[in-house]
CSV table of C-alpha atoms in Angstrom, one decimal:
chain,number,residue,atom,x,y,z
O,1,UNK,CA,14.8,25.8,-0.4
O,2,UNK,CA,13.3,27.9,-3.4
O,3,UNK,CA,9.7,26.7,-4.4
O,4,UNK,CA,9.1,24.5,-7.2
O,5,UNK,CA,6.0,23.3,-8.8
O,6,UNK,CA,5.7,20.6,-6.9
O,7,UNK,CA,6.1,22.9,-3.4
O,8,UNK,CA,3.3,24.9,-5.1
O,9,UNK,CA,1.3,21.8,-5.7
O,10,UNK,CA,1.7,20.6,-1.9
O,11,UNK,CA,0.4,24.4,-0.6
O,12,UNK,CA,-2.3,23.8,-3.2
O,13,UNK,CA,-1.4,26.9,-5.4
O,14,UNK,CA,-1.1,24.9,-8.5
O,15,UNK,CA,-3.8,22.4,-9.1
O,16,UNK,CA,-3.1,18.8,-9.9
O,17,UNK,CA,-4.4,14.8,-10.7
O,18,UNK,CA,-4.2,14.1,-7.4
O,19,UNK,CA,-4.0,10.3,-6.3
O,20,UNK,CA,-3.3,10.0,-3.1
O,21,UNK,CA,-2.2,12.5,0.2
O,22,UNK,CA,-1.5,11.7,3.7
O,23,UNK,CA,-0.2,13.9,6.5
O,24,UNK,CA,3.5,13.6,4.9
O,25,UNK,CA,3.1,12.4,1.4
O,26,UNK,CA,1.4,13.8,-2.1
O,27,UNK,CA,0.8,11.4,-5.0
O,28,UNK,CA,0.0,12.7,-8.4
O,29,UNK,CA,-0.4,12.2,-12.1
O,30,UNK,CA,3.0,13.4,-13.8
O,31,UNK,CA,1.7,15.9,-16.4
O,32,UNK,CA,4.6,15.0,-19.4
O,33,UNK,CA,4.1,11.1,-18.3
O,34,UNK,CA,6.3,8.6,-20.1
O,35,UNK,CA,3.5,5.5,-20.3
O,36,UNK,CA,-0.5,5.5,-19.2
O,37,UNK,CA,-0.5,5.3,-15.5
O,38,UNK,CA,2.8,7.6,-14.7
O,39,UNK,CA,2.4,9.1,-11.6
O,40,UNK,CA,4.8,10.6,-9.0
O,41,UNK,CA,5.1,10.6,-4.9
O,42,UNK,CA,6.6,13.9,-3.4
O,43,UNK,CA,7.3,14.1,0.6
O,44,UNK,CA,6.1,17.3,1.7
O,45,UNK,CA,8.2,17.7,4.0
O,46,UNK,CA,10.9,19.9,1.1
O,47,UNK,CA,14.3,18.3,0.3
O,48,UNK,CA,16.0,19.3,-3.1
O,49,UNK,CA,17.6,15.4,-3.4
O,50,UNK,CA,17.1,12.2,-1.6
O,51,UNK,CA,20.2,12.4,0.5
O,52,UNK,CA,19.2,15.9,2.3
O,53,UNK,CA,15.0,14.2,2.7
O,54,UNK,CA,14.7,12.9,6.7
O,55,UNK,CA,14.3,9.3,7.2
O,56,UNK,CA,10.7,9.5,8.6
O,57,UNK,CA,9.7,11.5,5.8
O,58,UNK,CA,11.1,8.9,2.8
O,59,UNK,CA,10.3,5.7,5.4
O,60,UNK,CA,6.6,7.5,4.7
O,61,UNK,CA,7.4,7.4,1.2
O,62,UNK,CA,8.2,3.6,1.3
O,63,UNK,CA,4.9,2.8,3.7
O,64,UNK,CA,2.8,3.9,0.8
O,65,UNK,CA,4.7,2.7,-2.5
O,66,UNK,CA,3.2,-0.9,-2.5
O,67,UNK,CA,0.0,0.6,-2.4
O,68,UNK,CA,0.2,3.0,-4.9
O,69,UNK,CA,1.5,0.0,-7.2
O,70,UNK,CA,-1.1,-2.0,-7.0
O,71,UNK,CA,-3.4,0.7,-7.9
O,72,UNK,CA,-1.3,1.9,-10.7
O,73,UNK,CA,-1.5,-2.3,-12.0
O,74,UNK,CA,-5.3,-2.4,-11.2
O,75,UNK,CA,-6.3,0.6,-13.0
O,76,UNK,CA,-3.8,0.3,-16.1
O,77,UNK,CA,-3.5,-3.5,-16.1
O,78,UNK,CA,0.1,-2.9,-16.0
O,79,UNK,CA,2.3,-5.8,-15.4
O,80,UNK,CA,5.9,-4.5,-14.8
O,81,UNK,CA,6.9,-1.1,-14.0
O,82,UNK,CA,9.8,0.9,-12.8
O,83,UNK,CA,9.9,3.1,-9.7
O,84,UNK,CA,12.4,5.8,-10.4
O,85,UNK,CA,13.8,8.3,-8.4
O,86,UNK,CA,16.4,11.2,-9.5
O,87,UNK,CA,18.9,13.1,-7.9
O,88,UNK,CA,21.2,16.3,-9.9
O,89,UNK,CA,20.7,17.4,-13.0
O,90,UNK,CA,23.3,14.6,-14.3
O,91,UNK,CA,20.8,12.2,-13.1
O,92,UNK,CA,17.9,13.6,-15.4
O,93,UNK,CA,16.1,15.4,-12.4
O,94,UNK,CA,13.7,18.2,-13.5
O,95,UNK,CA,12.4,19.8,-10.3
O,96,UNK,CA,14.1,20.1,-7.1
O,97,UNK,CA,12.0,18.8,-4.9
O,98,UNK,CA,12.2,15.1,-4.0
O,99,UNK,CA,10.1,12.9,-6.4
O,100,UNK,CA,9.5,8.9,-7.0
O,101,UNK,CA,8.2,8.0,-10.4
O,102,UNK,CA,6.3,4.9,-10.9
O,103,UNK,CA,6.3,4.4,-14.6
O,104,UNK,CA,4.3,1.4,-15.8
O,105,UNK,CA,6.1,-0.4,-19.2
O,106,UNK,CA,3.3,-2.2,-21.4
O,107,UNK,CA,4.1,-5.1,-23.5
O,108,UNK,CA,2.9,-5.1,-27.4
O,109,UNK,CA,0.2,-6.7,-26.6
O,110,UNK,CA,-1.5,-4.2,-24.2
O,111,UNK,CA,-3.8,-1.7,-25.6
O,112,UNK,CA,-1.5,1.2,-24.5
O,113,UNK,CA,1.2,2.2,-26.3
O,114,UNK,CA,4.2,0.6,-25.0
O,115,UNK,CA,6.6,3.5,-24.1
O,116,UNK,CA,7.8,3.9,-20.5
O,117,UNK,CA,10.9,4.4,-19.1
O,118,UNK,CA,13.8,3.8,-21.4
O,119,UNK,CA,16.8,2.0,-19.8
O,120,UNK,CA,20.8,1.9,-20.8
O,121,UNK,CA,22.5,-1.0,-18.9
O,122,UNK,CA,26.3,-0.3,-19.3
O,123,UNK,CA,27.2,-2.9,-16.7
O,124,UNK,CA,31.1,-4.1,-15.4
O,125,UNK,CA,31.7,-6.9,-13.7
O,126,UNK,CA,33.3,-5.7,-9.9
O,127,UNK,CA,36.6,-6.3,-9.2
O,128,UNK,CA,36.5,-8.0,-6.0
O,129,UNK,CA,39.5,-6.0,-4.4
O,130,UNK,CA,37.6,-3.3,-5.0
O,131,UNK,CA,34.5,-4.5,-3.8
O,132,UNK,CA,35.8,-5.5,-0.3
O,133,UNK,CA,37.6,-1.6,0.4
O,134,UNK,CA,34.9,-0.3,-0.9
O,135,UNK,CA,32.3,-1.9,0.6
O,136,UNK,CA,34.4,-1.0,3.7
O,137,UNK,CA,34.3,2.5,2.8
O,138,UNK,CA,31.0,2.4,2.6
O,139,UNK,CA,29.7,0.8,5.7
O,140,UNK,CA,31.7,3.0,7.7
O,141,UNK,CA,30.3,6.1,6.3
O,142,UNK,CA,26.7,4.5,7.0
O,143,UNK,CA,28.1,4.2,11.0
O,144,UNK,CA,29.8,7.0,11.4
W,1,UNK,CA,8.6,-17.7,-3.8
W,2,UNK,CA,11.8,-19.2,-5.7
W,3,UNK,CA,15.1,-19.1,-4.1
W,4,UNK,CA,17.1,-16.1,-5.5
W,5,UNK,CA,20.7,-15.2,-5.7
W,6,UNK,CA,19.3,-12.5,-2.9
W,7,UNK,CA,17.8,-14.5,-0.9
W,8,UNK,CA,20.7,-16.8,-0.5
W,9,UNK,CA,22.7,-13.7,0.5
W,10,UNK,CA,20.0,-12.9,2.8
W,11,UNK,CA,20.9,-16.4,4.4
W,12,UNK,CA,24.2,-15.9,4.3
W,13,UNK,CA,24.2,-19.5,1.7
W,14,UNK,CA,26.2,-16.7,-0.8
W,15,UNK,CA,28.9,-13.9,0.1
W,16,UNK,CA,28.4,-10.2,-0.6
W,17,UNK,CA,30.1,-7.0,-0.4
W,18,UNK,CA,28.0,-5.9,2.4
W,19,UNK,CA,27.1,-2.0,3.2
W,20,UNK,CA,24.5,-2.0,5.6
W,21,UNK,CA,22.3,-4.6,7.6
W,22,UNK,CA,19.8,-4.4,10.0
W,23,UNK,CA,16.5,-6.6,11.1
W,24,UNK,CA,14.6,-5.7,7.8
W,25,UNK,CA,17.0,-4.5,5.3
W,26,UNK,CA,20.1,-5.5,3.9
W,27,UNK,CA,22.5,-2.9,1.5
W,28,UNK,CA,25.3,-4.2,-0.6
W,29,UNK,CA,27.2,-3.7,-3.6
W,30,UNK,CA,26.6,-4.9,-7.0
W,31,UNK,CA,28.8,-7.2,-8.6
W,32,UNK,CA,28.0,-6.4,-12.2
W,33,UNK,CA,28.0,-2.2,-11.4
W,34,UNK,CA,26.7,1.0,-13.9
W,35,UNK,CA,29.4,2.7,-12.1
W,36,UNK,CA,31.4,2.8,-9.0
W,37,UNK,CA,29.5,2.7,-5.7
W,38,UNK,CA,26.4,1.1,-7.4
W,39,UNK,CA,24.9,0.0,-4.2
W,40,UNK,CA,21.4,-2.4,-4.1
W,41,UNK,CA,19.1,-2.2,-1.0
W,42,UNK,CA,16.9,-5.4,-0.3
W,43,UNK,CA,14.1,-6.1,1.8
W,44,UNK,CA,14.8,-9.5,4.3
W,45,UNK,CA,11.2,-10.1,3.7
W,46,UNK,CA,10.7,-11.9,0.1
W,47,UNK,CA,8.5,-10.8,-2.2
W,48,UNK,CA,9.0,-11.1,-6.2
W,49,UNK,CA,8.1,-7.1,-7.3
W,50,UNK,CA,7.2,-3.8,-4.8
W,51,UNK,CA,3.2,-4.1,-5.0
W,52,UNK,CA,3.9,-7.8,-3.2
W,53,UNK,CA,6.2,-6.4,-0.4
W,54,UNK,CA,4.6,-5.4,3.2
W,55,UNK,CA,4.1,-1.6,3.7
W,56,UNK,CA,6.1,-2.1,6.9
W,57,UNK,CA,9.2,-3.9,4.4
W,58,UNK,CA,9.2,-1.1,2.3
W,59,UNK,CA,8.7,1.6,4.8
W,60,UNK,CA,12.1,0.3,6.3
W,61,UNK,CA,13.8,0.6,2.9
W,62,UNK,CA,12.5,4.0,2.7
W,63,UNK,CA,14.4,4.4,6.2
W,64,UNK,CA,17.3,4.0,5.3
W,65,UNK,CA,17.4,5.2,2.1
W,66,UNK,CA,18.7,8.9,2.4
W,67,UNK,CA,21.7,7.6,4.9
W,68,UNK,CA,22.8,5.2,2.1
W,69,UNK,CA,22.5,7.7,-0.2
W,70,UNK,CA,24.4,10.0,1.6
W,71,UNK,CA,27.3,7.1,2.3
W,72,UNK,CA,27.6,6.4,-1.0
W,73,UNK,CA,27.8,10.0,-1.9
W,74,UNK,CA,30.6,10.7,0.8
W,75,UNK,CA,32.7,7.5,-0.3
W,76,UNK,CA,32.8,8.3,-4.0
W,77,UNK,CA,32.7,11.6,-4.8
W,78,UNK,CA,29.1,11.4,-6.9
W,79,UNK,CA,26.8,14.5,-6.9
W,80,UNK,CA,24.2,13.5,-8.9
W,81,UNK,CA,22.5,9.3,-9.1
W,82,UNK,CA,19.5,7.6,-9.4
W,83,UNK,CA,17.4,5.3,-7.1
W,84,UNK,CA,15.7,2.8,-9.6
W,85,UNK,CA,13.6,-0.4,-8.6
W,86,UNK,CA,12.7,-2.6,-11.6
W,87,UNK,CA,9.4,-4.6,-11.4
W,88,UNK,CA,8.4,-7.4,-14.1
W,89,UNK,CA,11.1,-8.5,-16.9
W,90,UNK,CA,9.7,-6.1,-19.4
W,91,UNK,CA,10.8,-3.6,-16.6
W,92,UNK,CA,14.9,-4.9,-16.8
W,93,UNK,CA,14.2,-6.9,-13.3
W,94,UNK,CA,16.9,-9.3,-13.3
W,95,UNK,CA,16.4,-11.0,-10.0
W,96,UNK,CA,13.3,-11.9,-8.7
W,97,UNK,CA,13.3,-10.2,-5.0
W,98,UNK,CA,12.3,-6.4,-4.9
W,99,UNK,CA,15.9,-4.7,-4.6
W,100,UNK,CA,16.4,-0.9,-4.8
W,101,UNK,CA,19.8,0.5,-6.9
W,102,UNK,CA,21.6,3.3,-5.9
W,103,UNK,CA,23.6,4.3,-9.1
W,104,UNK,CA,26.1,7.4,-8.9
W,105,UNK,CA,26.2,9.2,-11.9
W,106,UNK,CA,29.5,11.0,-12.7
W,107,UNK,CA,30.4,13.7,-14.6
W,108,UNK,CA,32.9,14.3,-17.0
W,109,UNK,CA,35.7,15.6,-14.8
W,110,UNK,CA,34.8,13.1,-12.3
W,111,UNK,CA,38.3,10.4,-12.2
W,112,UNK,CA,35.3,8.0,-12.4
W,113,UNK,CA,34.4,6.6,-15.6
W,114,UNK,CA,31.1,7.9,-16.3
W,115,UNK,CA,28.8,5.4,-16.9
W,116,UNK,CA,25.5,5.0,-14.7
W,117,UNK,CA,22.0,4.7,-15.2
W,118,UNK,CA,21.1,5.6,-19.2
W,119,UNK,CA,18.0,7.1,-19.1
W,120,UNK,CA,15.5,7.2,-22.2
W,121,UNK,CA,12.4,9.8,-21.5
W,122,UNK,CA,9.7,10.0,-23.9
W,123,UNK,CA,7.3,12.1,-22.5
W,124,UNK,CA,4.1,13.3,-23.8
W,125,UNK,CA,1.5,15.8,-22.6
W,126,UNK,CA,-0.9,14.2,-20.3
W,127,UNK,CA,-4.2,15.0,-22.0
W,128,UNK,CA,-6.4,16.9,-18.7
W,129,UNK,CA,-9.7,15.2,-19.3
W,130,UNK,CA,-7.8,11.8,-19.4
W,131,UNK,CA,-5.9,12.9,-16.4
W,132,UNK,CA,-9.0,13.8,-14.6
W,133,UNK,CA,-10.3,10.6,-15.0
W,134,UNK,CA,-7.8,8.5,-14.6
W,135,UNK,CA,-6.5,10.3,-11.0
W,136,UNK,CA,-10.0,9.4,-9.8
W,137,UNK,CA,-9.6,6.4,-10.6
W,138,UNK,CA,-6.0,5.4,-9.3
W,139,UNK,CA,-7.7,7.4,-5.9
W,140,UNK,CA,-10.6,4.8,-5.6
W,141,UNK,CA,-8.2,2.0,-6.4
W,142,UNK,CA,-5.9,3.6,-3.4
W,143,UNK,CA,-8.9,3.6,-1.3
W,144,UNK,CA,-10.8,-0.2,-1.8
């Protein structure tokens, strides 16, 4: 895999806001963040997308991501927030290396500007024909 | 916690399109889709947002999250999606039981409509003083 910033901020080439590190997982401030707080969670372990990542490195990921809410909350006085993670350039990823955003989305009355993560909803309802094959389709890709 | 419309298909009180089950986590797909494939991933354990789940609860989602990722990949076609998890209305949480989306985005010569996850990003440039301060301060929250 080619380095990215983020494989230069794991082998400590680049500098960063550092948050939290373990023996698998960096947490940092995101640089361009989208609301007071925005910080991101790399595996070191390097995977361009989620889908290619191993599943001990991203259950590592998951071990932590409570944690690193509540301290996001705590120190921003956050109340809701969205944990974002993106995969192709169609899907608004900027570095390709495996990142989870947690983005913390103030109210108007909060002291911090409100902006956060802004969120199109273009929801259908499911056919349910559709839903049963695919659901199907689905399950035996996950078993086989 | 309130009984949710997940939690009832936890129990099996409600039927769902189901992808993936095991002890702590069960995958299926949502009714009211971005796009086709839109798969949500929820803990068995309830808890209302991510900061209230156990570390072990979300460490399982974060299991199994690259192999349902890579199913949902292989059934549809979809190169590029996002993994988002809403916490706190303001946040577009719907349901109140943590619940990871998997949402294929598609391109334009994709036969799939293209719909998925609109995104809205208003960065701004993290100020390094600010940063500096607040890193160290997420780190001691982290750590008490």
């Amino acid at each position: 895999m080619a380095e990215t910033i983020f494989s230069k901020i794991i082998s400590g080439e680049i500098p960063c806001h550092r948050v939290y590190e373990d023996e698998q997982v960096l947490a940092f401030l995101d640089i361009f963040p989208l609301s007071e707080g925005h910080t991101l969670i790399v595996p070191k372990e390097p995977a361009e997308t989620l889908d290619k990542l191993s599943d001990q490195a991203s259950a590592a990921i998951g071990r932590v991501l409570p944690l690193l809410c509540r301290a996001v909350m705590q120190v921003t006085g956050a109340t809701a927030y969205n944990v974002l993670q993106n995969n192709g350039e169609a899907a608004h990823q900027a570095v390709r290396h495996v990142h989870f955003h947690i983005i913390p989305k103030y109210d108007q009355a909060s002291s911090h500007e409100s902006g956060g993560l802004g969120i199109g909803w273009p929801a259908k309802k499911l056919d349910p024909e559709r839903g049963k094959t695919l659901a199907q389709q689905l399950a035996d890709a996950v078993g086989s």
